[in-house]
Every structure is written in C-alpha cells, then in structure tokens.
JSON list of C-alpha atoms in Angstrom, two decimals:
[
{"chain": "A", "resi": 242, "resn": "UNK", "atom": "CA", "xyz": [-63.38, -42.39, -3.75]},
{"chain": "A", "resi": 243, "resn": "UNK", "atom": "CA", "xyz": [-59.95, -44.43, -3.18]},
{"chain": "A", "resi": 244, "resn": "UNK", "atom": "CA", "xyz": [-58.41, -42.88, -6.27]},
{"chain": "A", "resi": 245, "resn": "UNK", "atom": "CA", "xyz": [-59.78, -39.18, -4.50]},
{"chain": "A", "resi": 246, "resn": "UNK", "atom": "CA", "xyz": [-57.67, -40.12, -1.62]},
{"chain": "A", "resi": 247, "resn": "UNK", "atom": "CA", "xyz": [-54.73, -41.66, -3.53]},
{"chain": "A", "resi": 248, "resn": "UNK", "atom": "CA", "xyz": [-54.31, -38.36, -5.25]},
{"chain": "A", "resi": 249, "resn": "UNK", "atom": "CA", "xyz": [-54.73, -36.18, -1.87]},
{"chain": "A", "resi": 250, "resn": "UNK", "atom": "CA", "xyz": [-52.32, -39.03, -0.59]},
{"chain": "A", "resi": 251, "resn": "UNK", "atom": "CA", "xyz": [-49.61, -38.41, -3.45]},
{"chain": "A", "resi": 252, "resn": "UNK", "atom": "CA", "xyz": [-50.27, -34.01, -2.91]},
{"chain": "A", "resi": 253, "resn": "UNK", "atom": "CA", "xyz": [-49.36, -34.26, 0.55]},
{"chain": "A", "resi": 254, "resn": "UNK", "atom": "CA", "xyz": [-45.93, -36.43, 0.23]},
{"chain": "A", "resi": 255, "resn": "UNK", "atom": "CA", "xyz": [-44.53, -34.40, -2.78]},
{"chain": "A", "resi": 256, "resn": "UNK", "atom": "CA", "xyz": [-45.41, -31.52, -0.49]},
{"chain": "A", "resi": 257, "resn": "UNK", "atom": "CA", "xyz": [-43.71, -33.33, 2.11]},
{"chain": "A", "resi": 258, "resn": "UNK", "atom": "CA", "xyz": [-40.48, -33.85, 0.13]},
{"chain": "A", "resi": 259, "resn": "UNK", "atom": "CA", "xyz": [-40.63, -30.24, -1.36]},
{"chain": "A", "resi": 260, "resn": "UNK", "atom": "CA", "xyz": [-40.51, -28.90, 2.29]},
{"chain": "A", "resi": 261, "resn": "UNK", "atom": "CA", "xyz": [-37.34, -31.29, 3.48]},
{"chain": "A", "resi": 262, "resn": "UNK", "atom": "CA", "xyz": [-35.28, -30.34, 0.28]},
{"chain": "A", "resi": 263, "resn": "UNK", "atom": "CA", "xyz": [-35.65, -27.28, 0.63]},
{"chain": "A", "resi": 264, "resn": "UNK", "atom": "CA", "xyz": [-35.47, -27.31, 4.65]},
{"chain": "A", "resi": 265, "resn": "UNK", "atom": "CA", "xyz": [-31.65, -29.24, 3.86]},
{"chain": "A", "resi": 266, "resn": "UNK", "atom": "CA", "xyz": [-30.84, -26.73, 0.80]},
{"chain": "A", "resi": 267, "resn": "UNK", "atom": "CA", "xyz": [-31.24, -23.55, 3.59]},
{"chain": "A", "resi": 268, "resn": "UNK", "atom": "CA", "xyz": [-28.95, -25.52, 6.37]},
{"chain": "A", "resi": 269, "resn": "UNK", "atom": "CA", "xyz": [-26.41, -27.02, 4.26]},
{"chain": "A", "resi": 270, "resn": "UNK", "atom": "CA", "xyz": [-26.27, -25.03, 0.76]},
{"chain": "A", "resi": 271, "resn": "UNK", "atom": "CA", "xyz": [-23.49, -22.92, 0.13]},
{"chain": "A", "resi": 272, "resn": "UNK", "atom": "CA", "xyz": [-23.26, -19.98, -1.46]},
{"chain": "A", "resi": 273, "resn": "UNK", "atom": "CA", "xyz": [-19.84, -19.42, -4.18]},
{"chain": "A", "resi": 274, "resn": "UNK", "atom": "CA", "xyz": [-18.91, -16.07, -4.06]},
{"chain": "A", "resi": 275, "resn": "UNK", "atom": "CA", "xyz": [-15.23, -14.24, -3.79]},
{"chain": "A", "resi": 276, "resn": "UNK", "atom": "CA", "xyz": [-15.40, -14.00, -0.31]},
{"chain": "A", "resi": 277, "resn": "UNK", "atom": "CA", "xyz": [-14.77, -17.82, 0.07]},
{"chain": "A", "resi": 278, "resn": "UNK", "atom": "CA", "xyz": [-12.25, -17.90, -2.74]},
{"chain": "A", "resi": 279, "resn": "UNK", "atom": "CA", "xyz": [-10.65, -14.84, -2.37]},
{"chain": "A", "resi": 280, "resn": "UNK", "atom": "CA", "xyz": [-7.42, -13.74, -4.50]},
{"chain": "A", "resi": 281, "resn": "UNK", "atom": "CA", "xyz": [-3.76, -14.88, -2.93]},
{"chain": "A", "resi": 282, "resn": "UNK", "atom": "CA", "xyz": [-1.46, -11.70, -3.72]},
{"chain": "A", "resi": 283, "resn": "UNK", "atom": "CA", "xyz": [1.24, -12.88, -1.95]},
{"chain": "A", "resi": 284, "resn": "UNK", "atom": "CA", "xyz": [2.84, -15.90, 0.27]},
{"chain": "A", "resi": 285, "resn": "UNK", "atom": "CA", "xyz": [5.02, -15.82, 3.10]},
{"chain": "A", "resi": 286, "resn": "UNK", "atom": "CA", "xyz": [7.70, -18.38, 3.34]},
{"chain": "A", "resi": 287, "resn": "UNK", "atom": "CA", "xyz": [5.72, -20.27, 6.21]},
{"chain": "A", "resi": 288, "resn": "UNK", "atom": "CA", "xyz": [3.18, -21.07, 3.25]},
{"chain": "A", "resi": 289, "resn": "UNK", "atom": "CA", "xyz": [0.45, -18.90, 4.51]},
{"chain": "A", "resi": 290, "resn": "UNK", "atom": "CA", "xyz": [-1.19, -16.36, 2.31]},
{"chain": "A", "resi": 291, "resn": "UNK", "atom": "CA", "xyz": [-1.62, -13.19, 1.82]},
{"chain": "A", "resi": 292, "resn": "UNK", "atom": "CA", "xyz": [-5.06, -11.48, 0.83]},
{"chain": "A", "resi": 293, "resn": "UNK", "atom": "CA", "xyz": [-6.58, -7.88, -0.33]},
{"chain": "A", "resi": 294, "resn": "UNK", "atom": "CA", "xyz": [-8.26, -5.24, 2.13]},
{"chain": "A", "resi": 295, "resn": "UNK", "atom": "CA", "xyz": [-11.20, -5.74, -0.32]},
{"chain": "A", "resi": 296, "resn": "UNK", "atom": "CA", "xyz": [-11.51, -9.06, 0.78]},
{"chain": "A", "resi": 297, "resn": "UNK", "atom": "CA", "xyz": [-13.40, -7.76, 4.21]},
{"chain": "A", "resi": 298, "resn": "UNK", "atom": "CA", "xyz": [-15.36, -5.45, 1.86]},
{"chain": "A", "resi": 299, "resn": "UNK", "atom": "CA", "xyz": [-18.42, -8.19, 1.16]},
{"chain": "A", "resi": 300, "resn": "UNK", "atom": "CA", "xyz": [-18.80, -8.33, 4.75]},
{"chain": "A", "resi": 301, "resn": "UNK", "atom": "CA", "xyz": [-17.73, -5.26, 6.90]},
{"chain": "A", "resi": 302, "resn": "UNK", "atom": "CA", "xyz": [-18.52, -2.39, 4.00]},
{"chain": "A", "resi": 303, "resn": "UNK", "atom": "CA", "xyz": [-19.47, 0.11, 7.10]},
{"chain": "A", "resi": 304, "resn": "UNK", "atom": "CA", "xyz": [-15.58, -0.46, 8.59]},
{"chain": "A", "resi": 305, "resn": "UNK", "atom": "CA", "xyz": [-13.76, -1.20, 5.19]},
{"chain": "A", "resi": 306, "resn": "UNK", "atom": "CA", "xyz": [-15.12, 2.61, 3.92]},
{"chain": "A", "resi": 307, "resn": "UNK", "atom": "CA", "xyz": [-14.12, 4.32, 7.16]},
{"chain": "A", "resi": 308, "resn": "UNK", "atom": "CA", "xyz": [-10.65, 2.72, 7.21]},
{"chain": "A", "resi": 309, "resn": "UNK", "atom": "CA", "xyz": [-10.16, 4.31, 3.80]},
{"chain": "A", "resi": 310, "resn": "UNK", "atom": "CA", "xyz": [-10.11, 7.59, 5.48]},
{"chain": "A", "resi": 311, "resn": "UNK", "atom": "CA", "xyz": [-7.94, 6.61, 8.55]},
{"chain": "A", "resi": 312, "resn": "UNK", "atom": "CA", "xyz": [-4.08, 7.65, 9.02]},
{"chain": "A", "resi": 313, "resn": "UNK", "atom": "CA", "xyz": [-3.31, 3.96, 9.90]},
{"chain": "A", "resi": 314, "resn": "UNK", "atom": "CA", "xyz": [-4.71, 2.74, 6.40]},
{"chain": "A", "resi": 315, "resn": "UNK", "atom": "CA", "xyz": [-2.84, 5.76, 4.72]},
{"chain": "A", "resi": 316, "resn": "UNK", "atom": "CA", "xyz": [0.77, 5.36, 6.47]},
{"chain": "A", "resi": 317, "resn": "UNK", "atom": "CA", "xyz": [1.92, 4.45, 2.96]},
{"chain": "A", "resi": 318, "resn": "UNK", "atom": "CA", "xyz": [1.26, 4.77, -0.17]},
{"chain": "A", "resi": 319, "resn": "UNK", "atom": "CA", "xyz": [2.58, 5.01, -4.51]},
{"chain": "A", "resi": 320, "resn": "UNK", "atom": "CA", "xyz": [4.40, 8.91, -4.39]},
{"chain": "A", "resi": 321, "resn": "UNK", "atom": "CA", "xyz": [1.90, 10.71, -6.60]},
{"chain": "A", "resi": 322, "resn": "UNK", "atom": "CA", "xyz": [0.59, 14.32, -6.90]},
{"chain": "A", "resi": 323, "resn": "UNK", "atom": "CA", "xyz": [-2.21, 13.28, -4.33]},
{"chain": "A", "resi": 324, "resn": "UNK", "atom": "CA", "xyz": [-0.32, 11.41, -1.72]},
{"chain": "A", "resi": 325, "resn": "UNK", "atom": "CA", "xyz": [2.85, 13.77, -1.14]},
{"chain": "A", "resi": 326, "resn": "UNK", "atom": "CA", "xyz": [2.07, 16.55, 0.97]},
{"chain": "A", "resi": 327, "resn": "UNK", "atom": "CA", "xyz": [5.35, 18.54, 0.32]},
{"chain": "A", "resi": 328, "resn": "UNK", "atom": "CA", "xyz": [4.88, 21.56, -2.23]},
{"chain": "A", "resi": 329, "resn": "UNK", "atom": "CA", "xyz": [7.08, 21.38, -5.85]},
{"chain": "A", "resi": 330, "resn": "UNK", "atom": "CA", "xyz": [6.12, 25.42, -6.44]},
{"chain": "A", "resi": 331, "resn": "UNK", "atom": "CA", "xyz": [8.98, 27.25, -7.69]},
{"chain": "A", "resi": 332, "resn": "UNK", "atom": "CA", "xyz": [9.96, 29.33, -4.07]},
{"chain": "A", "resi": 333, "resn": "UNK", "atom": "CA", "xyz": [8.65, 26.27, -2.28]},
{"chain": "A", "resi": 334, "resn": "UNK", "atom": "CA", "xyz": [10.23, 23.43, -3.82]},
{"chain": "A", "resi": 335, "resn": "UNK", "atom": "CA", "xyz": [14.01, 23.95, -1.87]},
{"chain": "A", "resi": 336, "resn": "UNK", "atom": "CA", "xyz": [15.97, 22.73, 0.89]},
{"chain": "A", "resi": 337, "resn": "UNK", "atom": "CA", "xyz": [19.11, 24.78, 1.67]},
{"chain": "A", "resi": 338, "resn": "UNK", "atom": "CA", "xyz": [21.61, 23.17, 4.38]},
{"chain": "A", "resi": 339, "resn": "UNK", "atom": "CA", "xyz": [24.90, 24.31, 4.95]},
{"chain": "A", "resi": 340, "resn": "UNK", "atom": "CA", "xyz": [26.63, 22.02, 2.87]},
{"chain": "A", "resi": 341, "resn": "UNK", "atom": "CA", "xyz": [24.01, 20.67, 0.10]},
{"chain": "A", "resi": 342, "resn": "UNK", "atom": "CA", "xyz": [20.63, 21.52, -1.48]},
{"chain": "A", "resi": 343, "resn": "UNK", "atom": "CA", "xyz": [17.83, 19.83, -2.51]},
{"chain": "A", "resi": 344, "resn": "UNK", "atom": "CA", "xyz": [15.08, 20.69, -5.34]},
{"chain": "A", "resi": 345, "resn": "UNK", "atom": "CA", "xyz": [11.65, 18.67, -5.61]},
{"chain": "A", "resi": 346, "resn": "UNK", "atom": "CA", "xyz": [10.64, 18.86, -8.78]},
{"chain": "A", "resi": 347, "resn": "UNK", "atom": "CA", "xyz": [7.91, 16.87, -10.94]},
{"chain": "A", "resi": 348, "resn": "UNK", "atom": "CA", "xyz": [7.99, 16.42, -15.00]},
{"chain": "A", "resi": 349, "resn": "UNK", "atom": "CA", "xyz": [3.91, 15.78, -14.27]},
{"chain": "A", "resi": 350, "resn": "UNK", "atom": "CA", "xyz": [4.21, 12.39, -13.79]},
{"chain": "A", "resi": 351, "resn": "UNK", "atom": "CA", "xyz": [6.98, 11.28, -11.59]},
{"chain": "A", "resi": 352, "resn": "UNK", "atom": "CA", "xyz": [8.78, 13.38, -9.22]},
{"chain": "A", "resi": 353, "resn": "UNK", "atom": "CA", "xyz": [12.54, 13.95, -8.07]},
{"chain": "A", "resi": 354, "resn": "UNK", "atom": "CA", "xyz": [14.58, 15.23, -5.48]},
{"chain": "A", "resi": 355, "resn": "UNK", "atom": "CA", "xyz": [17.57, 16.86, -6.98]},
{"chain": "A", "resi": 356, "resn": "UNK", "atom": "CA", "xyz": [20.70, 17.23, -5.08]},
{"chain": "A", "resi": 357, "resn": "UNK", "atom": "CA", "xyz": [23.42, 19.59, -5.59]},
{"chain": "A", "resi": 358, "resn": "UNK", "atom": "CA", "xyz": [26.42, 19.58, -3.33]},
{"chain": "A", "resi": 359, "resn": "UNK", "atom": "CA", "xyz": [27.90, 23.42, -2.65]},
{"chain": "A", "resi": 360, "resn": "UNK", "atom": "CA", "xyz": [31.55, 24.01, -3.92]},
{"chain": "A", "resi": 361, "resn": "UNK", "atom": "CA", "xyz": [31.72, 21.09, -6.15]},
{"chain": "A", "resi": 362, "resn": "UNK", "atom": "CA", "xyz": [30.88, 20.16, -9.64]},
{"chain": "A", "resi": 363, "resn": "UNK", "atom": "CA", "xyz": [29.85, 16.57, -8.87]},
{"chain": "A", "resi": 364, "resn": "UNK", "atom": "CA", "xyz": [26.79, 15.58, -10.91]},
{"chain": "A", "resi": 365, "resn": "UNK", "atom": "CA", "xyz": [24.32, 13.75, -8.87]},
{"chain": "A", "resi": 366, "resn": "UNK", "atom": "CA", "xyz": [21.56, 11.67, -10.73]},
{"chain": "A", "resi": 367, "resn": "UNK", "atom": "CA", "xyz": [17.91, 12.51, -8.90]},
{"chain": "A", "resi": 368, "resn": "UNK", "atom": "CA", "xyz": [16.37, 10.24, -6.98]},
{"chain": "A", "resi": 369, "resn": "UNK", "atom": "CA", "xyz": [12.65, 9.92, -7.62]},
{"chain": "A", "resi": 370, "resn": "UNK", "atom": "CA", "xyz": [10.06, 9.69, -5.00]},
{"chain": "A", "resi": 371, "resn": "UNK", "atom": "CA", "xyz": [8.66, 6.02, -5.69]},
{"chain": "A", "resi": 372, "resn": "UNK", "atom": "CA", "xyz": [7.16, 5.67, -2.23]},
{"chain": "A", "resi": 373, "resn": "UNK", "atom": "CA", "xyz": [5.12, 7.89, 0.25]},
{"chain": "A", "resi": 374, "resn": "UNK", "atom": "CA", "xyz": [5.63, 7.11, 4.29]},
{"chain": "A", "resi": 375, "resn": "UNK", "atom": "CA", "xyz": [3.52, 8.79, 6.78]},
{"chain": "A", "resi": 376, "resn": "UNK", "atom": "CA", "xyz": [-0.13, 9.80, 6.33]},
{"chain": "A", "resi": 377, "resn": "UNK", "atom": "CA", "xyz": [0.92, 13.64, 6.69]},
{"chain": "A", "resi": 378, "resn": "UNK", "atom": "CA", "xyz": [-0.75, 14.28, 10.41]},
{"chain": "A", "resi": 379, "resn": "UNK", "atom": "CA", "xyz": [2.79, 15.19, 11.42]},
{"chain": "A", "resi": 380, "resn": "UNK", "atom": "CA", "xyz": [4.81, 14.71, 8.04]},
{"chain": "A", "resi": 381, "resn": "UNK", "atom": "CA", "xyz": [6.14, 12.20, 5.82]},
{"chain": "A", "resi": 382, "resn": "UNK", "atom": "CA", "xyz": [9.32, 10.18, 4.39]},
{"chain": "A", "resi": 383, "resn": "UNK", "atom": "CA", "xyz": [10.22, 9.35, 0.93]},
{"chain": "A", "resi": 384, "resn": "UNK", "atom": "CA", "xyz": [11.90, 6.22, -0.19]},
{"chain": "A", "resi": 385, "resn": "UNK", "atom": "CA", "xyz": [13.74, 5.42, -3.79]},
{"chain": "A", "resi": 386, "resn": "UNK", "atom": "CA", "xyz": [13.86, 1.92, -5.34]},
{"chain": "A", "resi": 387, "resn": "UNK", "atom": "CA", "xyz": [17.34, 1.52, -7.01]},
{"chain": "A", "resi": 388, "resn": "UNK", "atom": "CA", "xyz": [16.67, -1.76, -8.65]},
{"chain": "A", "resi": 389, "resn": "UNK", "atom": "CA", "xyz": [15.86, -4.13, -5.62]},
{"chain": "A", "resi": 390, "resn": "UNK", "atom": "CA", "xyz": [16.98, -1.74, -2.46]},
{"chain": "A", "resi": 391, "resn": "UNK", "atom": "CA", "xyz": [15.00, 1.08, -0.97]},
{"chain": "A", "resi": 392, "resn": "UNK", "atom": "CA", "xyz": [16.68, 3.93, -0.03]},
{"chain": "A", "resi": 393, "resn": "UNK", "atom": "CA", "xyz": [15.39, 7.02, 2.00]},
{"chain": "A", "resi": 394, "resn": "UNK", "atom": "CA", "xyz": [15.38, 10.50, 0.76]},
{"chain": "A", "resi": 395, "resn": "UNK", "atom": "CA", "xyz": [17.44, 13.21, 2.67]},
{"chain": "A", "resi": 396, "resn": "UNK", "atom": "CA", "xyz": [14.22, 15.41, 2.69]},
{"chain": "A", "resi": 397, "resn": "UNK", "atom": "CA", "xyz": [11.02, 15.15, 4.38]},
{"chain": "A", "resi": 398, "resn": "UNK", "atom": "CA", "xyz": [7.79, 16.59, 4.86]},
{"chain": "A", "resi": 399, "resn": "UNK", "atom": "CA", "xyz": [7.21, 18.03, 8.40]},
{"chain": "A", "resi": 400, "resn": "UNK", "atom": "CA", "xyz": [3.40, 19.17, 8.33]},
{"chain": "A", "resi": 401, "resn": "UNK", "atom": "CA", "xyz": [3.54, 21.93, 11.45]},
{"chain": "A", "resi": 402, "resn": "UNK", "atom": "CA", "xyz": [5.44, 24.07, 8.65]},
{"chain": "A", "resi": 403, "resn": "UNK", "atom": "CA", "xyz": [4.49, 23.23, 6.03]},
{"chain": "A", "resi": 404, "resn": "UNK", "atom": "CA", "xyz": [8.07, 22.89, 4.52]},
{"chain": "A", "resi": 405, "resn": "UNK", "atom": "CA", "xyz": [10.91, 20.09, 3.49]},
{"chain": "A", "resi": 406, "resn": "UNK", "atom": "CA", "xyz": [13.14, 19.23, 6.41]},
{"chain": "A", "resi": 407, "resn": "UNK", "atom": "CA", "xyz": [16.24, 16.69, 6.65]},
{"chain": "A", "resi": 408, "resn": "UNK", "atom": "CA", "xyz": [14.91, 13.58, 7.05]},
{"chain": "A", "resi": 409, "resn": "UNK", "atom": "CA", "xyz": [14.58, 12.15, 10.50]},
{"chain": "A", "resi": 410, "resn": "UNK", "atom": "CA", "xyz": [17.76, 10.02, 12.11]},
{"chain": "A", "resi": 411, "resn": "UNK", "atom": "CA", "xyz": [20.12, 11.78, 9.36]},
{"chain": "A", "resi": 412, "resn": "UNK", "atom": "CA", "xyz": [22.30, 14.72, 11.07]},
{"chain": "A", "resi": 413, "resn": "UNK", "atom": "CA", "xyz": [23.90, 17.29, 8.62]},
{"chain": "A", "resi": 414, "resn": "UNK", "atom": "CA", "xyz": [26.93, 16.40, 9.60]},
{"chain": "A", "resi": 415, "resn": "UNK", "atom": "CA", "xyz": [26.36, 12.64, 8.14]},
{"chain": "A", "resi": 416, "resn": "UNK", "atom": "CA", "xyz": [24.89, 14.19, 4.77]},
{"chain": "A", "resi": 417, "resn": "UNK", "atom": "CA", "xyz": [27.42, 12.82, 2.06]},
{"chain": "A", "resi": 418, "resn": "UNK", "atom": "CA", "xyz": [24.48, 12.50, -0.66]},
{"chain": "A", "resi": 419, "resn": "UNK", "atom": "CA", "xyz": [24.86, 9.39, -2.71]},
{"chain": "A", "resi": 420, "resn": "UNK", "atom": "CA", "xyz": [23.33, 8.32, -5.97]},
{"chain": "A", "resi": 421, "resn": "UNK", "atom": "CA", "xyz": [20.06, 6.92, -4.19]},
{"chain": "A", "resi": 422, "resn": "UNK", "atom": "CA", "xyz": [19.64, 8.65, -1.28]},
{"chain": "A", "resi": 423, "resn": "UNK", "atom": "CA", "xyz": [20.36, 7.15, 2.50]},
{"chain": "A", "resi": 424, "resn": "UNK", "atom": "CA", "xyz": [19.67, 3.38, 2.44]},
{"chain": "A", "resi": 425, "resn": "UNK", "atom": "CA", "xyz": [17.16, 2.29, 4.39]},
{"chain": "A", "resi": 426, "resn": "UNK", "atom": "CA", "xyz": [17.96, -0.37, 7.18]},
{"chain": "A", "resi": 427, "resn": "UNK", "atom": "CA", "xyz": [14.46, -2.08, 7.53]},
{"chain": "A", "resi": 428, "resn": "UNK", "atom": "CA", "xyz": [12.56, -2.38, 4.43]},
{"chain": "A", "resi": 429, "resn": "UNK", "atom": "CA", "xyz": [9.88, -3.72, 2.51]},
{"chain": "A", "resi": 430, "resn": "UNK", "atom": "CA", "xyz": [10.59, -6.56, 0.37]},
{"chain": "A", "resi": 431, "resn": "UNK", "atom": "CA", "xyz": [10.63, -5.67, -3.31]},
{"chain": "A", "resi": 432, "resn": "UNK", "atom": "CA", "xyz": [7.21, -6.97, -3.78]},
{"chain": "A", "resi": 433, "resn": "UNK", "atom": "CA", "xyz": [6.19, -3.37, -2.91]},
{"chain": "A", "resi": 434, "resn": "UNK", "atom": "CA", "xyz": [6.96, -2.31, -6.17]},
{"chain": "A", "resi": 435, "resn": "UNK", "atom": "CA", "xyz": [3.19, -3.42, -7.12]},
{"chain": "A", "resi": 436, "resn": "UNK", "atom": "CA", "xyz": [1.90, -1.66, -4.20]},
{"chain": "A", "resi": 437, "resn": "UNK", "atom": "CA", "xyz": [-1.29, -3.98, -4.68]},
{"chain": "A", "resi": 438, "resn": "UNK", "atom": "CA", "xyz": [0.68, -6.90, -3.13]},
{"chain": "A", "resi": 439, "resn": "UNK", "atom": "CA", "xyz": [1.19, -7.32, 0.62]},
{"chain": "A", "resi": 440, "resn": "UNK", "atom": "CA", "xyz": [4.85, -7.98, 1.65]},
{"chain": "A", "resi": 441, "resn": "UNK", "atom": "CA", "xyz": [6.59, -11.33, 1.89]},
{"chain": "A", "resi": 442, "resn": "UNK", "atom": "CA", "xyz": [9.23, -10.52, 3.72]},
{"chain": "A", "resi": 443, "resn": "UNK", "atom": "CA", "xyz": [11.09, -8.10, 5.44]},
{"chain": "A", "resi": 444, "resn": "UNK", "atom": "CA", "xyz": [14.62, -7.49, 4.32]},
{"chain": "A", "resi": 445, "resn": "UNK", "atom": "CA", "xyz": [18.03, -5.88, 5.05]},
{"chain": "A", "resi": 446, "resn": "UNK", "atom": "CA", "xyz": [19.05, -3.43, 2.62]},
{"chain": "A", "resi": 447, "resn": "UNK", "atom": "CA", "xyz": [22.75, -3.03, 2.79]},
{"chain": "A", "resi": 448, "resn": "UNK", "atom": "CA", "xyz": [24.81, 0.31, 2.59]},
{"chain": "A", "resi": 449, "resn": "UNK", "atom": "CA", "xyz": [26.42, 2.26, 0.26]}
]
C-alpha cells in the first residue's frame, strides 16, 4: 500500500515538472530564424544598418507581395529589356532635335543611347542605360555609371506618347552631348551598382 502511493506520489511530481518546463519553454523559448538575424547589406556612416525588403517577408507576406506590384517599389530599377518602357524597334528607336540625335539600340543584352551631333564628325562613345528611374505611370529617366559618377541620359521615356523625349530639366539649347551623358547632381552612392544593396550615402557628382 505505501509503495502504491509512493509510485502515484512520484507520477504526479514528474507530471508536475513536465508541465512547468514546458509552461517556461512556451514563455521564454526563442525561436532562431532569419528574421532575428537578418543579412546587413549595407551601413551608413552613423553605424546603423541597412537590411533587405525580404526581411519583412516572414512576417507581412500579404503587404511584401502587393508592394511588388506598386509604382513606389518600382521607381527604380537594373535597365533591362523588362524594366525600360521606351521601344529600340528600328522606326521607333530615334530622337531627332534640331541640333543632335539619339538612337537606342540593344546588342540583346545591354542597351545604348547613341548620339550623333548634326554637321560634325565628332565620334561620341554610347552611353549605356545601367539604371531605370521612374516606374513608367508617366515615363522614365536613364542614368550611366562612368566608373564611380552617374550621369543622366539626354533621352527619356514620356508614357502619354509613347515616345523618347529630352530628358526633363535639360533645354535644347544646353544640349552639348558629352561622353556620359548630363551628370547628375544628386545621386546614389556607387553602392548601387549591386542594385541588391541599399545606399550608404548620398553623393555629389561633379560636372563635366
């Protein structure tokens, strides 16, 4: 009889401690996963970092997916065959000014604008399209790196016609086509060049 209710005894405190370990496992445990360690890509000077969209993705999938799709989330972007809007068909592919034009053209991979200056016989080396600005609701930009300076394109995409335009803030009458393209007076640090990484800084590009 005492060893019956020695043993019922014994059941009922391993139960006992079975039920608080696992009662302090559910309050206190912690679960390792990439959301709590999550990838630096970049740091700013201040020492804070830098992190992925994809970060928010364990948590908010609902949101992340519908940002995707958003012109916010695609206001820039590497200059591929699926991100710039402007056409590089033979008829479509030109912008005539008075003084210069400009020819898009692609090789399949990577894609140019090509300038040739009316009257003269100056060569001028074409400037690819490395990135895309402007989700194409109204149009979109197109800036060069020439090694660690971004420089605008002189054409542009202007979506209500479908066509190249001059690019916005350059008159005609200030079109003296360079190497690169117009330099760009606000931009992205070079880290851009891996798109993947969020910028560092913001820097002065100065002008040729």
């Amino acid at each position: 009889m005492i060893y019956k209710k020695f043993f019922k005894n014994s059941i009922m405190v391993i139960m006992l401690l079975g039920l608080a370990a696992l009662v302090f496992h559910c309050k206190n445990g912690k679960k390792e996963s990439e959301y709590f360690n999550p990838q630096v890509l970049a740091t700013h000077d201040n020492g804070e970092h830098f992190v992925g969209s994809k970060t928010c993705l364990e948590c908010h999938v609902d949101i992340y997916n519908t940002h995707l799709k958003t012109a916010h989330f695609n206001s820039g972007a590497i200059a591929d065959s699926s991100n710039i809007k402007g056409s590089f068909k033979e008829g479509s592919n030109i912008l005539d000014l008075k003084a210069v034009e400009f020819q898009m053209l692609g090789d399949g991979e990577y894609f140019y604008q090509h300038t040739k200056i009316k009257n003269r016989s100056t060569e001028i080396p074409p400037s690819k399209f490395d990135i895309v600005i402007g989700s194409g609701v109204r149009g979109q930009s197109y800036l060069s790196w020439e090694k660690d300076e971004l420089y605008q394109l002189q054409v542009s995409y202007y979506t209500p016609t479908d066509s190249w335009v001059n690019s916005p803030v350059i008159l005609p009458i200030m079109m003296n086509p360079g190497p690169y393209g117009t330099p760009v007076l606000n931009a992205i640090s070079p880290m851009l060049k891996d798109w993947s990484l969020l910028p560092k800084e913001i820097v002065l590009i100065r002008t040729r």
